[in-house]
C-alpha atoms as an extended CHARMM CRD file, in Angstrom:
* protein
*
        76  EXT
         1         1  MET       CA           -258.8030000000       28.9640000000        5.5150000000  PROA      1               0.0000000000
         2         2  ALA       CA           -258.4700000000       32.2130000000        7.4350000000  PROA      2               0.0000000000
         3         3  ALA       CA           -257.0220000000       33.9530000000        4.3820000000  PROA      3               0.0000000000
         4         4  ARG       CA           -259.7580000000       32.5210000000        2.1660000000  PROA      4               0.0000000000
         5         5  LEU       CA           -262.4680000000       33.7310000000        4.5340000000  PROA      5               0.0000000000
         6         6  ALA       CA           -260.8410000000       37.1630000000        4.7190000000  PROA      6               0.0000000000
         7         7  ARG       CA           -260.7880000000       37.4250000000        0.9220000000  PROA      7               0.0000000000
         8         8  LEU       CA           -264.5510000000       37.0380000000        0.8370000000  PROA      8               0.0000000000
         9         9  GLY       CA           -264.8260000000       40.5050000000        2.2790000000  PROA      9               0.0000000000
        10        10  TYR       CA           -267.8900000000       39.6960000000        4.3660000000  PROA      10              0.0000000000
        11        11  ALA       CA           -266.5410000000       36.9730000000        6.6890000000  PROA      11              0.0000000000
        12        12  GLN       CA           -263.9350000000       38.9170000000        8.6620000000  PROA      12              0.0000000000
        13        13  ASP       CA           -265.2760000000       37.6530000000       11.9820000000  PROA      13              0.0000000000
        14        14  ALA       CA           -264.9470000000       34.0290000000       10.9190000000  PROA      14              0.0000000000
        15        15  ALA       CA           -261.4820000000       34.7140000000        9.4670000000  PROA      15              0.0000000000
        16        16  ARG       CA           -260.3600000000       36.2740000000       12.7310000000  PROA      16              0.0000000000
        17        17  GLU       CA           -261.6950000000       33.3850000000       14.8110000000  PROA      17              0.0000000000
        18        18  THR       CA           -260.0160000000       30.9060000000       12.4780000000  PROA      18              0.0000000000
        19        19  GLU       CA           -256.7080000000       32.7210000000       12.9850000000  PROA      19              0.0000000000
        20        20  GLU       CA           -257.2170000000       32.7180000000       16.7490000000  PROA      20              0.0000000000
        21        21  LEU       CA           -257.8980000000       28.9960000000       16.6760000000  PROA      21              0.0000000000
        22        22  LEU       CA           -254.6560000000       28.4130000000       14.8010000000  PROA      22              0.0000000000
        23        23  VAL       CA           -252.7310000000       30.4180000000       17.4080000000  PROA      23              0.0000000000
        24        24  LEU       CA           -254.3220000000       28.3890000000       20.1940000000  PROA      24              0.0000000000
        25        25  PHE       CA           -253.4680000000       25.1430000000       18.4380000000  PROA      25              0.0000000000
        26        26  ARG       CA           -249.8320000000       26.1850000000       17.9970000000  PROA      26              0.0000000000
        27        27  GLN       CA           -249.5940000000       27.1280000000       21.6780000000  PROA      27              0.0000000000
        28        28  TRP       CA           -251.0870000000       23.8010000000       22.7010000000  PROA      28              0.0000000000
        29        29  GLU       CA           -248.7450000000       21.9180000000       20.3570000000  PROA      29              0.0000000000
        30        30  THR       CA           -245.6920000000       23.6190000000       21.8460000000  PROA      30              0.0000000000
        31        31  ARG       CA           -246.8360000000       22.8900000000       25.3860000000  PROA      31              0.0000000000
        32        32  ALA       CA           -247.6050000000       19.2630000000       24.5340000000  PROA      32              0.0000000000
        33        33  GLU       CA           -244.1630000000       18.8020000000       22.9450000000  PROA      33              0.0000000000
        34        34  VAL       CA           -242.4750000000       20.1250000000       26.1000000000  PROA      34              0.0000000000
        35        35  ARG       CA           -244.4200000000       17.7500000000       28.3020000000  PROA      35              0.0000000000
        36        36  ILE       CA           -243.8540000000       14.7840000000       26.0100000000  PROA      36              0.0000000000
        37        37  GLY       CA           -240.1340000000       15.5500000000       26.0640000000  PROA      37              0.0000000000
        38        38  ARG       CA           -240.1230000000       15.4680000000       29.8600000000  PROA      38              0.0000000000
        39        39  LEU       CA           -242.2170000000       12.3080000000       30.1250000000  PROA      39              0.0000000000
        40        40  SER       CA           -240.9700000000       10.1540000000       27.2380000000  PROA      40              0.0000000000
        41        41  GLU       CA           -238.0060000000        8.6190000000       29.0690000000  PROA      41              0.0000000000
        42        42  LEU       CA           -240.2530000000        7.6700000000       31.9820000000  PROA      42              0.0000000000
        43        43  TRP       CA           -242.8630000000        6.1860000000       29.6410000000  PROA      43              0.0000000000
        44        44  CYS       CA           -240.1630000000        4.1140000000       27.9400000000  PROA      44              0.0000000000
        45        45  ALA       CA           -238.9120000000        2.8830000000       31.3230000000  PROA      45              0.0000000000
        46        46  ILE       CA           -242.4540000000        1.7640000000       32.2080000000  PROA      46              0.0000000000
        47        47  GLU       CA           -242.7570000000       -0.0610000000       28.8630000000  PROA      47              0.0000000000
        48        48  ARG       CA           -239.4200000000       -1.8070000000       29.4880000000  PROA      48              0.0000000000
        49        49  LEU       CA           -240.5860000000       -2.7720000000       32.9810000000  PROA      49              0.0000000000
        50        50  ASP       CA           -243.8720000000       -4.1580000000       31.6670000000  PROA      50              0.0000000000
        51        51  SER       CA           -242.1410000000       -6.1410000000       28.9160000000  PROA      51              0.0000000000
        52        52  ASN       CA           -239.5210000000       -7.4790000000       31.3400000000  PROA      52              0.0000000000
        53        53  ASP       CA           -236.7570000000       -5.7090000000       29.4010000000  PROA      53              0.0000000000
        54        54  GLY       CA           -236.0190000000       -3.4210000000       32.3330000000  PROA      54              0.0000000000
        55        55  GLY       CA           -236.5470000000       -3.1570000000       36.0320000000  PROA      55              0.0000000000
        56        56  GLU       CA           -237.6850000000       -0.8950000000       38.8220000000  PROA      56              0.0000000000
        57        57  ASP       CA           -234.2480000000        0.7320000000       38.9090000000  PROA      57              0.0000000000
        58        58  GLY       CA           -234.7850000000        2.0980000000       35.4060000000  PROA      58              0.0000000000
        59        59  VAL       CA           -238.1900000000        3.4540000000       36.3520000000  PROA      59              0.0000000000
        60        60  GLN       CA           -236.8150000000        5.0450000000       39.5160000000  PROA      60              0.0000000000
        61        61  ALA       CA           -233.9530000000        6.6710000000       37.5860000000  PROA      61              0.0000000000
        62        62  ALA       CA           -236.2920000000        7.9900000000       34.8900000000  PROA      62              0.0000000000
        63        63  LEU       CA           -238.6950000000        9.2750000000       37.5310000000  PROA      63              0.0000000000
        64        64  ALA       CA           -235.8620000000       11.0540000000       39.3650000000  PROA      64              0.0000000000
        65        65  LYS       CA           -234.7890000000       12.6970000000       36.0880000000  PROA      65              0.0000000000
        66        66  TYR       CA           -238.3790000000       13.7250000000       35.3410000000  PROA      66              0.0000000000
        67        67  ARG       CA           -238.7550000000       15.2420000000       38.8050000000  PROA      67              0.0000000000
        68        68  ALA       CA           -235.4330000000       17.0800000000       38.5030000000  PROA      68              0.0000000000
        69        69  ASP       CA           -236.4830000000       18.4380000000       35.1070000000  PROA      69              0.0000000000
        70        70  THR       CA           -239.7850000000       19.7140000000       36.4870000000  PROA      70              0.0000000000
        71        71  ALA       CA           -238.6660000000       20.8930000000       39.9290000000  PROA      71              0.0000000000
        72        72  GLY       CA           -239.8140000000       24.4420000000       40.4390000000  PROA      72              0.0000000000
        73        73  THR       CA           -241.0330000000       24.7130000000       36.8760000000  PROA      73              0.0000000000
        74        74  PRO       CA           -244.6750000000       25.6470000000       36.4100000000  PROA      74              0.0000000000
        75        75  PRO       CA           -246.3840000000       23.6280000000       33.6860000000  PROA      75              0.0000000000
        76        76  PRO       CA           -246.2700000000       25.3630000000       30.3140000000  PROA      76              0.0000000000
């Protein structure tokens, strides 16, 4: 869409903002993927606990791993 707007010749501002929006979306997507990667094991442990397929030990282990993975790391 940004390229199409730019080709119009009179919508450069809208083309530029469209490109900026795409950059922001890609940054957000990368940050979300990092956080999902850190949290997914813990979420699965909670699901196993709630479905009686796992116990508190699994949640505690997943939480310890999550905390170790995030220790001293500012959020992306």
